mmCIF file of C-alpha atoms in Angstrom:
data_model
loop_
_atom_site.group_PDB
_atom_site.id
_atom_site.type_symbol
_atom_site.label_atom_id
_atom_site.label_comp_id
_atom_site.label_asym_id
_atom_site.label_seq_id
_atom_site.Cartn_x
_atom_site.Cartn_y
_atom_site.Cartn_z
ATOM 1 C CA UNK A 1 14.524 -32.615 -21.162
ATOM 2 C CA UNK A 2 13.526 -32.902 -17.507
ATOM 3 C CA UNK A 3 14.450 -29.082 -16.896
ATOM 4 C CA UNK A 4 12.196 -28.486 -19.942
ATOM 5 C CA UNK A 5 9.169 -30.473 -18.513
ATOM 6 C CA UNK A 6 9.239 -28.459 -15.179
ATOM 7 C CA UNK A 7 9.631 -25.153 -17.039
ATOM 8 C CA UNK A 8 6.886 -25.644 -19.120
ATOM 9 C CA UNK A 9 4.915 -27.499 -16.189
ATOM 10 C CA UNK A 10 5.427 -24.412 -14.415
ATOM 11 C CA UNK A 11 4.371 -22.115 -16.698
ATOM 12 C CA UNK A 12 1.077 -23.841 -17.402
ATOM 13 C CA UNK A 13 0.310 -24.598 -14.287
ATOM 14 C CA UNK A 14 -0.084 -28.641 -15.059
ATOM 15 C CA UNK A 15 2.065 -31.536 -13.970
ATOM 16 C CA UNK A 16 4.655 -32.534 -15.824
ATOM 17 C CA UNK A 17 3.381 -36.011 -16.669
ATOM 18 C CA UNK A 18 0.665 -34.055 -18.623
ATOM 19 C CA UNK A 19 3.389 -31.779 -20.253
ATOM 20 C CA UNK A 20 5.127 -35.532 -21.523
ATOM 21 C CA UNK A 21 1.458 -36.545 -22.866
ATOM 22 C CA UNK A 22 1.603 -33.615 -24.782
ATOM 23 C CA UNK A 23 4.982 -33.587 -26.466
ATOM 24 C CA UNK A 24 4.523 -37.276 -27.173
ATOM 25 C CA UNK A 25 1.227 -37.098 -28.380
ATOM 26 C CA UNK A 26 -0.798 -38.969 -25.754
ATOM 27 C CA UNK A 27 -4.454 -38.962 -25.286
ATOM 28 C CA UNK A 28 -5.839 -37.983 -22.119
ATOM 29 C CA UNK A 29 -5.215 -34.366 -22.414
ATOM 30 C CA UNK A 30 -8.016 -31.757 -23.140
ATOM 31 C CA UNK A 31 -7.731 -29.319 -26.043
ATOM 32 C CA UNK A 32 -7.510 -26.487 -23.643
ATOM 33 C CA UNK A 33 -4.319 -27.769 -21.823
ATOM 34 C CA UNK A 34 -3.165 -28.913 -24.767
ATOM 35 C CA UNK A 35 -2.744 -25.602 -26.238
ATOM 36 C CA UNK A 36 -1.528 -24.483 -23.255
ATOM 37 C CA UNK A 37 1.552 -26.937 -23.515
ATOM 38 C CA UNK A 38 2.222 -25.783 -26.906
ATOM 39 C CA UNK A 39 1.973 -21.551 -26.269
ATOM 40 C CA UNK A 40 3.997 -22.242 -23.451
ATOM 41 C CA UNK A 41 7.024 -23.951 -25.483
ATOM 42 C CA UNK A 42 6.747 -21.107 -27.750
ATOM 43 C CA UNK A 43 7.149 -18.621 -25.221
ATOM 44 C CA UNK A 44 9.994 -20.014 -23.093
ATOM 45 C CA UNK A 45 11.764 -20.357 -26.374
ATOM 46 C CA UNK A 46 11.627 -24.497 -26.813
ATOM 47 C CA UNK A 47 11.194 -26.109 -29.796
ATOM 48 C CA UNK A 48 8.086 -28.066 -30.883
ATOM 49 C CA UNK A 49 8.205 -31.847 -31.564
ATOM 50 C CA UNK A 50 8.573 -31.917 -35.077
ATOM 51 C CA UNK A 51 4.945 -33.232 -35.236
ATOM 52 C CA UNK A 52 3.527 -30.613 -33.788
ATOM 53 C CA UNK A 53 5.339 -27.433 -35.630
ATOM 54 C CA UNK A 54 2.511 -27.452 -38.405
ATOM 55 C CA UNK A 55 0.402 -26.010 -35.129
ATOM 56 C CA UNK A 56 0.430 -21.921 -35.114
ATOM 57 C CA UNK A 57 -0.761 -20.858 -32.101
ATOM 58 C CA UNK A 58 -2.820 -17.914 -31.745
ATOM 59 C CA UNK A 59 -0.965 -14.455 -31.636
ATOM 60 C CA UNK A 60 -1.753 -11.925 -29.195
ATOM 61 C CA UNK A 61 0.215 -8.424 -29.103
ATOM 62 C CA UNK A 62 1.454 -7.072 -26.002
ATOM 63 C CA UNK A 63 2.208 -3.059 -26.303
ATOM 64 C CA UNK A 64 4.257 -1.286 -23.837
ATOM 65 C CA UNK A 65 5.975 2.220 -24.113
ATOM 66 C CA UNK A 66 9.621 0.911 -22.684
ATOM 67 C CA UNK A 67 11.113 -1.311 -20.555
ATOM 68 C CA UNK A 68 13.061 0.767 -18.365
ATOM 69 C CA UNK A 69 10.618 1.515 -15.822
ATOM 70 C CA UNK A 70 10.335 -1.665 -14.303
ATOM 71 C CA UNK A 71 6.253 -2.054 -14.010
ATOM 72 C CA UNK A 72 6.281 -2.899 -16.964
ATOM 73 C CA UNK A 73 8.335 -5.732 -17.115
ATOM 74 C CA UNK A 74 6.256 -6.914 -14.619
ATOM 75 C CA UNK A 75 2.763 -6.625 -16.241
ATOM 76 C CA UNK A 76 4.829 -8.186 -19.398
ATOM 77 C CA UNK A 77 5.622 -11.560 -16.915
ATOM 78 C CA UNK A 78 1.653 -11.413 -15.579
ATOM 79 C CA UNK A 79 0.106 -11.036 -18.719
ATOM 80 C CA UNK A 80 2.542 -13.231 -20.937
ATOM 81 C CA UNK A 81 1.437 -15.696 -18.433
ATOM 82 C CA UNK A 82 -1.947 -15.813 -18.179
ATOM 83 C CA UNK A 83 -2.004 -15.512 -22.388
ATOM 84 C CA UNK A 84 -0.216 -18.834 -22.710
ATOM 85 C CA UNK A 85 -2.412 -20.595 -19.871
ATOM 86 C CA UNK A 86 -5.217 -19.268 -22.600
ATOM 87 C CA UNK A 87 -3.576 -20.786 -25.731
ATOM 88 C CA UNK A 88 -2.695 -17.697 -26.734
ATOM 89 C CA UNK A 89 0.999 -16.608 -27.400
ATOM 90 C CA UNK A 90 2.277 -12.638 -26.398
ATOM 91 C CA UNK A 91 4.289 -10.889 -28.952
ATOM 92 C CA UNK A 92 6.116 -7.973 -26.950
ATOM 93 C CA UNK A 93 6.136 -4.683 -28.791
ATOM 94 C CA UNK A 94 8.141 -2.142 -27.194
ATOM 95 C CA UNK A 95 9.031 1.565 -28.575
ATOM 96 C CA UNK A 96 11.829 3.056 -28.639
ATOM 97 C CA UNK A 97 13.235 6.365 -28.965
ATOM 98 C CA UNK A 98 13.668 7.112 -32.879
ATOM 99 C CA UNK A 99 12.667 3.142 -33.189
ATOM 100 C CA UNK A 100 9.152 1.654 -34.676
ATOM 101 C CA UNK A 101 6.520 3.700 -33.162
ATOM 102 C CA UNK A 102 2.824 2.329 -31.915
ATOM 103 C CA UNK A 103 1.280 2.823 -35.261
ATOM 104 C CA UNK A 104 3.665 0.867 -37.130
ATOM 105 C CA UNK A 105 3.857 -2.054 -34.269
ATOM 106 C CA UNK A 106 -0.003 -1.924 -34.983
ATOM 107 C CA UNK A 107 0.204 -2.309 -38.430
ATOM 108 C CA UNK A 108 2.775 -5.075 -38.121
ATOM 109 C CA UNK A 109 0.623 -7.016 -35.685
ATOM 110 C CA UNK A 110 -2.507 -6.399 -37.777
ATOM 111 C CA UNK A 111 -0.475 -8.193 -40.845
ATOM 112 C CA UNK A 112 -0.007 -11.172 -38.345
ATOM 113 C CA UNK A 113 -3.746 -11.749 -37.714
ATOM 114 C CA UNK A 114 -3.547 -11.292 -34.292
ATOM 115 C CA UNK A 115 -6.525 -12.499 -32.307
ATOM 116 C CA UNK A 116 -6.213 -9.163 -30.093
ATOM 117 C CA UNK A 117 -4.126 -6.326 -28.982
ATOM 118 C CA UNK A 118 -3.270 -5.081 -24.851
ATOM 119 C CA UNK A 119 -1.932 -2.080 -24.503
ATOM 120 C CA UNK A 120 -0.278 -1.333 -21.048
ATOM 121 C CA UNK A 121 0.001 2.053 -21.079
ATOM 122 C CA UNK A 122 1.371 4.190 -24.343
ATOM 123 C CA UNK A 123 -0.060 7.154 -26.675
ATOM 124 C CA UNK A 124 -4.079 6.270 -25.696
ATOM 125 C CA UNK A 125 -2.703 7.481 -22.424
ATOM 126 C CA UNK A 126 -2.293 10.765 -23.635
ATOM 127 C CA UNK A 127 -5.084 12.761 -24.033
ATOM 128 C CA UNK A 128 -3.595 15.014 -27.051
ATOM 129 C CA UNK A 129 -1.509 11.856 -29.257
ATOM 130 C CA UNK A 130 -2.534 10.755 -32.176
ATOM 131 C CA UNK A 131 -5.106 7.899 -31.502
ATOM 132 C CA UNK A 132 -5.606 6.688 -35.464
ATOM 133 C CA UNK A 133 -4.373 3.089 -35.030
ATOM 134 C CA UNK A 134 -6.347 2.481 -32.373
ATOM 135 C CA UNK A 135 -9.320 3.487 -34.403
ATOM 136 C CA UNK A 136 -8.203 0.894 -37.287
ATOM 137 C CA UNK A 137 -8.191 -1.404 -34.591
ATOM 138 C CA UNK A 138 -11.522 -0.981 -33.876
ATOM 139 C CA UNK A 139 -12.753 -0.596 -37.427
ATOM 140 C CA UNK A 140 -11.390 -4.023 -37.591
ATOM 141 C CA UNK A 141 -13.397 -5.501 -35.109
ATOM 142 C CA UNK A 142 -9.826 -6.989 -33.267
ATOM 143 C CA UNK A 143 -9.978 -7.397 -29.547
ATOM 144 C CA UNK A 144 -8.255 -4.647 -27.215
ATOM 145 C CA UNK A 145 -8.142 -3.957 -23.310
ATOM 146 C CA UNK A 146 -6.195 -1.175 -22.362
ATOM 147 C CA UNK A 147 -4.638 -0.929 -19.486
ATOM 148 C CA UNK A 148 -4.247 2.436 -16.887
ATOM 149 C CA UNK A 149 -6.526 4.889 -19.381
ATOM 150 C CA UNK A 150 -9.532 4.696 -21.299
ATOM 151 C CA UNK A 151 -9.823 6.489 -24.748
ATOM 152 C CA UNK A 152 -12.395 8.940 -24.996
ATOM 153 C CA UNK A 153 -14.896 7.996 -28.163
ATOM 154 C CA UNK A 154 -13.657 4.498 -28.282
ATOM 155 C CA UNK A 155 -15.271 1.456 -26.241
ATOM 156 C CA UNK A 156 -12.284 -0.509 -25.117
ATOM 157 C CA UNK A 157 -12.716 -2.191 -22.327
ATOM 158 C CA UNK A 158 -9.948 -0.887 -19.712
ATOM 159 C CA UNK A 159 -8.115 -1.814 -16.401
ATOM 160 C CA UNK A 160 -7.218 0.883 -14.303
ATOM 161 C CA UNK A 161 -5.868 1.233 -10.949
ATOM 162 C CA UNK A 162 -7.653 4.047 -9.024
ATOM 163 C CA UNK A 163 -5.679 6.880 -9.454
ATOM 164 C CA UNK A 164 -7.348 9.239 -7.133
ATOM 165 C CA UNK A 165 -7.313 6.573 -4.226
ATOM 166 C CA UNK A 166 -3.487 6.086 -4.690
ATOM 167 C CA UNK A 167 -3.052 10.316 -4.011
ATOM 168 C CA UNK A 168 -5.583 10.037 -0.935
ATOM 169 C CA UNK A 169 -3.527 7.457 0.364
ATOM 170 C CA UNK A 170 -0.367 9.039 0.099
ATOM 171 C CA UNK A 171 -1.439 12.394 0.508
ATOM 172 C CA UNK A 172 -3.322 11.597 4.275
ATOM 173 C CA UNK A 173 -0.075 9.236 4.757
ATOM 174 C CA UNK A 174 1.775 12.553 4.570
ATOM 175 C CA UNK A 175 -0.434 14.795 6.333
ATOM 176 C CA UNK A 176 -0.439 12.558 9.174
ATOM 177 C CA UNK A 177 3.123 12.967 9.433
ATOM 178 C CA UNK A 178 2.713 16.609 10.287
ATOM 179 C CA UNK A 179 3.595 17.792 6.607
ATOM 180 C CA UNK A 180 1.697 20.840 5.559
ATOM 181 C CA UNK A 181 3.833 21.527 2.031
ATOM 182 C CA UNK A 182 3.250 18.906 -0.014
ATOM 183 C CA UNK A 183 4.348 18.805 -3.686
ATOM 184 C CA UNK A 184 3.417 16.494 -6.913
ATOM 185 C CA UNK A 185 5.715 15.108 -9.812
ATOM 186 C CA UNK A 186 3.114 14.387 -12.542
ATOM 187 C CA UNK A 187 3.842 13.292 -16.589
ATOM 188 C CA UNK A 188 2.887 15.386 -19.053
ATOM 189 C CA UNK A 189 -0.187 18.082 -18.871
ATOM 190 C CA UNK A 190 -1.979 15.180 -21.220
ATOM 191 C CA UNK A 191 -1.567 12.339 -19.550
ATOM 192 C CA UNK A 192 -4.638 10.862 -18.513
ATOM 193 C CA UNK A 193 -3.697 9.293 -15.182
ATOM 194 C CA UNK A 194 -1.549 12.317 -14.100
ATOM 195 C CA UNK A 195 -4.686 14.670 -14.681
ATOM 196 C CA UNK A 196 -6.567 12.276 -12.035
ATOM 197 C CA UNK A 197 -4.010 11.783 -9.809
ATOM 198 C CA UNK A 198 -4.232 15.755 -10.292
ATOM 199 C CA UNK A 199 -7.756 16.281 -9.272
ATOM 200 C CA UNK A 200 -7.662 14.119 -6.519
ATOM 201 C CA UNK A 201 -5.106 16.158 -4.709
ATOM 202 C CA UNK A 202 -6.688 19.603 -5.655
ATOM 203 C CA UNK A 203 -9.461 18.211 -4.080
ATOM 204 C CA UNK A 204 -8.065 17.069 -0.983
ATOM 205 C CA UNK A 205 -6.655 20.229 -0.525
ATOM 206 C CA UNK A 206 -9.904 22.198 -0.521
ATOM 207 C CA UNK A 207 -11.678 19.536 1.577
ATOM 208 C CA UNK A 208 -9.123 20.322 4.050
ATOM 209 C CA UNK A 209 -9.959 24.532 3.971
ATOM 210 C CA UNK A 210 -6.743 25.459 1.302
ATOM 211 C CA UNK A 211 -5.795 24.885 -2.355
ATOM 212 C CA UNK A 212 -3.228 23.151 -4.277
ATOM 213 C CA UNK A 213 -0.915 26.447 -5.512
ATOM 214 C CA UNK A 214 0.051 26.002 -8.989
ATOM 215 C CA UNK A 215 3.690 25.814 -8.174
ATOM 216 C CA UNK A 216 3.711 22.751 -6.029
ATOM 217 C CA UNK A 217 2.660 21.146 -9.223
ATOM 218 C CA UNK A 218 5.358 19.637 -11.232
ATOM 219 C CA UNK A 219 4.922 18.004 -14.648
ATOM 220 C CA UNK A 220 8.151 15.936 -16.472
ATOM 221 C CA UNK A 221 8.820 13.496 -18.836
ATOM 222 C CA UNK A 222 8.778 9.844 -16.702
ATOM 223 C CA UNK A 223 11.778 9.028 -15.748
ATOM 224 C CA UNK A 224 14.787 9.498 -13.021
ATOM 225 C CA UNK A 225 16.464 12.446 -14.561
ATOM 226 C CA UNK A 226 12.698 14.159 -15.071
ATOM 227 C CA UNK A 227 11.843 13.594 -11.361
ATOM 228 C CA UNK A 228 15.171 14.789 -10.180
ATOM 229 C CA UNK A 229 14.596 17.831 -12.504
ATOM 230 C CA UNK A 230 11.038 18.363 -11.212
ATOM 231 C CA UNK A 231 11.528 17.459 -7.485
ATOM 232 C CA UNK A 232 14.336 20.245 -7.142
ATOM 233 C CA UNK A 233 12.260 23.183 -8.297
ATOM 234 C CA UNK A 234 9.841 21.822 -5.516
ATOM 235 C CA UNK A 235 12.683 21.436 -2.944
ATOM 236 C CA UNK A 236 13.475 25.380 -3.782
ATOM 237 C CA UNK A 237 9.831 26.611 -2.685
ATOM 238 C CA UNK A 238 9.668 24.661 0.302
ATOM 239 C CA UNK A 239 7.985 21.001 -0.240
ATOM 240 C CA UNK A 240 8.489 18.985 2.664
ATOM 241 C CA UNK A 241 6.557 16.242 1.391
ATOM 242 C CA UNK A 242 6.472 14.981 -2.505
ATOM 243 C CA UNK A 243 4.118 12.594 -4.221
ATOM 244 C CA UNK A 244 5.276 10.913 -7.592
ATOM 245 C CA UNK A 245 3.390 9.584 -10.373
ATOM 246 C CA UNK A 246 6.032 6.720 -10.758
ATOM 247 C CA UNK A 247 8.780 4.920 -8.714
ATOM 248 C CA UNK A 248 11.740 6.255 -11.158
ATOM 249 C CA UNK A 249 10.069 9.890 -10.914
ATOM 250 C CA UNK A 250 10.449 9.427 -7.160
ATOM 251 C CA UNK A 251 14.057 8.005 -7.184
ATOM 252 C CA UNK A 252 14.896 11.283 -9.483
ATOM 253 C CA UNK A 253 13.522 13.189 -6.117
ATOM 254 C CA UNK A 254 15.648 11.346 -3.545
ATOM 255 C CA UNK A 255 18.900 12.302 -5.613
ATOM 256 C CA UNK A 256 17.519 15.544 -5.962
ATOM 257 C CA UNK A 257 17.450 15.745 -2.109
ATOM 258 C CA UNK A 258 20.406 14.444 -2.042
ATOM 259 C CA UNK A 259 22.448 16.389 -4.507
ATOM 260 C CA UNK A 260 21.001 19.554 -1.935
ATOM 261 C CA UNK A 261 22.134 17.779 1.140
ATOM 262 C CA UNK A 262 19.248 17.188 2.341
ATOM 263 C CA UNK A 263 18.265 14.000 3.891
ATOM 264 C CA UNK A 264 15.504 11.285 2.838
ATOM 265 C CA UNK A 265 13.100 11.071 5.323
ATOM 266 C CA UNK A 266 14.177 13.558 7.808
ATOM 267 C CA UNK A 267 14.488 16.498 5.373
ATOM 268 C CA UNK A 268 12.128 15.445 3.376
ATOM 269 C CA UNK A 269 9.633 12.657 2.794
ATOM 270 C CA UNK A 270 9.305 10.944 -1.202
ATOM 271 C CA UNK A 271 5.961 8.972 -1.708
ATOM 272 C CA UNK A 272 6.459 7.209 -5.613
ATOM 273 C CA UNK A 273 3.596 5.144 -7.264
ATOM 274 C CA UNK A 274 3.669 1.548 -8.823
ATOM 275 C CA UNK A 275 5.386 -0.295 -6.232
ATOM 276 C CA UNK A 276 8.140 -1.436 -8.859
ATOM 277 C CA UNK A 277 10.417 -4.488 -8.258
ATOM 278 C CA UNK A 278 13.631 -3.320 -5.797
ATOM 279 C CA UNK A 279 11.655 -0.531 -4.491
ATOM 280 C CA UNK A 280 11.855 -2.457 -1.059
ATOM 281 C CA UNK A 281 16.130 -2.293 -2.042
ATOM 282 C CA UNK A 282 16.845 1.567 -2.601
ATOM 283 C CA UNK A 283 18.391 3.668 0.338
ATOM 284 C CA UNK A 284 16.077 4.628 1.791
ATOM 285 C CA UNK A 285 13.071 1.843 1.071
ATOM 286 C CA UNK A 286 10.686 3.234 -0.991
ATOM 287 C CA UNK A 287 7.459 4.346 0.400
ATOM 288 C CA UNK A 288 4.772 4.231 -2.483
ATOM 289 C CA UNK A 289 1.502 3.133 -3.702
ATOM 290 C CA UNK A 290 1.458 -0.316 -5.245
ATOM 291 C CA UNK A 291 -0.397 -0.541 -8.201
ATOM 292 C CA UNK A 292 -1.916 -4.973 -8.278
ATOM 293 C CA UNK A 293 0.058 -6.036 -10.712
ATOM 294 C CA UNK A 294 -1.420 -9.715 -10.567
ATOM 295 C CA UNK A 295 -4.867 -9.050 -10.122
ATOM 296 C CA UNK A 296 -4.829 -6.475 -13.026
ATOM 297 C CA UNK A 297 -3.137 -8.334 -15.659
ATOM 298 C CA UNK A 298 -5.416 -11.251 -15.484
ATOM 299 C CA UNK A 299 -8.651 -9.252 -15.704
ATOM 300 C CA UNK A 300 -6.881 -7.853 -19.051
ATOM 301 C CA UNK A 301 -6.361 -11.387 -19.943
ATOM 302 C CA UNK A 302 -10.402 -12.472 -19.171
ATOM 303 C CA UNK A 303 -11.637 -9.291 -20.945
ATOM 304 C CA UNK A 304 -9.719 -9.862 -24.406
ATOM 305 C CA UNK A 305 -10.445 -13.653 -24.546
ATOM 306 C CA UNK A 306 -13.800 -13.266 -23.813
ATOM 307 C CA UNK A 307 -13.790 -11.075 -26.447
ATOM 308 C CA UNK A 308 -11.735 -13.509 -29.312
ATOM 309 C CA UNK A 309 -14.277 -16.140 -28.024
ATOM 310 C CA UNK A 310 -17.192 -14.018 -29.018
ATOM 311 C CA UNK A 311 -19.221 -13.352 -25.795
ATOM 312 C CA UNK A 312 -20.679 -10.129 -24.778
ATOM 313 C CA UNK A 313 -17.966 -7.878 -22.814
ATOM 314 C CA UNK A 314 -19.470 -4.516 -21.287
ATOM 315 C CA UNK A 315 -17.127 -1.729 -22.402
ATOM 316 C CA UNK A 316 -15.969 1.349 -19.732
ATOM 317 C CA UNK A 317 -13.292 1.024 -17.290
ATOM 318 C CA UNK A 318 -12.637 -1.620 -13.891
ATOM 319 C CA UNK A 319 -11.086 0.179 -11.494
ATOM 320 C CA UNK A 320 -8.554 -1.549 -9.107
ATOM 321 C CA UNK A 321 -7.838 -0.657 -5.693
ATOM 322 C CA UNK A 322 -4.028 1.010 -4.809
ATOM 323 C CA UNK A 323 -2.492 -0.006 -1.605
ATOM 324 C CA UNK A 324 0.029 2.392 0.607
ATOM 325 C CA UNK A 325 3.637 0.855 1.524
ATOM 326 C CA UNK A 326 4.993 2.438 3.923
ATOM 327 C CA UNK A 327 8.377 2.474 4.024
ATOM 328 C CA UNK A 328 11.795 4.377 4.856
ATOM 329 C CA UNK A 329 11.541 7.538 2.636
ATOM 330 C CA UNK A 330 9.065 8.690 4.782
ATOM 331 C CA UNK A 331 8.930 10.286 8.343
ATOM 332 C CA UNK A 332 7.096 13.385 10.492
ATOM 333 C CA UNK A 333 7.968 16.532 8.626
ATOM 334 C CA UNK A 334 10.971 18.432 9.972
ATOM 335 C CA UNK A 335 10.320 21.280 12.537
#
């Protein structure tokens, strides 16, 4: 019971004398906190007091494309958080290969009644998916945020992290090293935040007197095996320097280096993007652009209840400022 209070406590952000009023039914308590108390049972997995079960709390769904890549884990933890300090309880929906795809998750949460929907990153991402459910969604009136890409014809609010400030930053963090052939490992030709990241380094290039050539452009599927893949075609032409559009993607590229003999940082310098948990625990440390996990999630919180609550939220996109890590994949480029 006392491990229970301090969970929940914890969670909430409330003592644990408050948490006590609450399960014992107590005056004293506001409405607020005292949905709080309740969401937050729910999502650690307790039991209500039997007097309280009749309660539902309010469902909100949480959408990710996997759980493999650990940022998203990690906006799961932010955003389940700040949901149940709300009132509001997350229900994780995560695809899987051959599984129950977006649409149908959609559909399942829209037979729920959710009070709203956050999407942290999946098909609106990608400029050529099919975007239908998010259209019901929006036919329906139910409150979304999206998070890393806004969907073109649609007014979702959105939280992005500045994609072409995270390539700046790496890519002068490179060229400061001395490294003149630098390479990119980007997703798919249609995802959103690869096309930035994209621009932003075909237009460093020319603001420097050159271009980006085509073939120090990679594009893969995200993960390890895809940046590997993509990161040895740029090893063969002669990249000194490579910028990923993920953490994983940029782990693929140190094995990559590795499987050629060549060594990470003095062969070859790996920038990756996210800023991941146990990126500061590979061999070498991972030098990448950390996306603010904390600071992000919450605004996606404070947009979608001040949408369930019915005030005025401005659609477009917040943009979030990256932040360079510098780290031990990353040295002056080899003469």
């Amino acid at each position: 019971m006392t491990r229970r209070l301090a969970q929940v406590a914890q969670k909430v952000g409330v003592s644990e004398a408050t948490v006590s009023r609450v399960l014992n039914g107590k005056p004293g308590v506001s409405q607020a906190t005292r949905q709080s108390v309740l969401t937050a049972l729910d999502v650690l997995g307790y039991e209500r007091p039997t007097q309280l079960r009749g309660e539902r709390a309010r469902l909100v769904g949480l959408v990710l494309p996997e759980l493999q890549n650990p940022i998203f884990p990690a906006f799961a933890e932010v955003i389940g958080g700040a949901l149940a300090q709300q009132g509001l309880t997350p229900v994780l929906c995560t695809q899987t290969k051959g599984g129950v795809s977006e649409a149908d998750y959609v559909d399942l949460l829209l037979q729920q009644q959710v009070s709203g929907v956050v999407f942290a990153g999946g098909l609106f991402a990608q400029a050529d998916a099919e975007h239908e459910h998010y259209r019901r969604l929006a036919e329906r009136r139910i409150p979304v945020v999206l998070i890393n890409a806004p969907i073109e014809n649609l007014d979702f609010p959105c939280i992005s992290c500045d994609d072409g400030v995270a390539v700046e930053q790496a890519w002068r963090h490179l060229t400061s090293l001395g490294h003149g052939t630098i390479g990119l490992v980007l997703g798919p030709a249609d995802h959103i935040p690869s096309r930035r990241k994209l621009a932003a380094a075909q237009a460093l290039a020319r603001a420097n007197g050159g271009e980006l050539a085509p073939e120090f452009v990679e594009r893969t599927m995200f993960s390890l095996e895809g940046g590997q893949a993509a990161a040895a075609r740029l090893l063969d032409r002669g990249a000194t320097g490579i910028i990923c559009a993920s953490d994983p993607l940029a782990l693929g590229a140190v094995r990559a280096a590795r499987r050629r003999g060549i060594a990470v940082p003095d062969g070859v310098s790996v920038v990756g993007y996210d800023d991941s948990a146990f990126m500061n625990c590979t061999e070498p440390p991972l030098t990448t652009v950390r996306q603010p996990i904390e600071a992000m999630g919450r605004a996606a919180v404070d947009l979608l209840t001040a949408q369930i609550r019915g005030g005025e939220v401005h659609p477009g996109e917040l943009l979030f400022e990256p932040e360079l890590v510098v780290r031990g994949s990353t040295a002056k480029a080899p003469r």
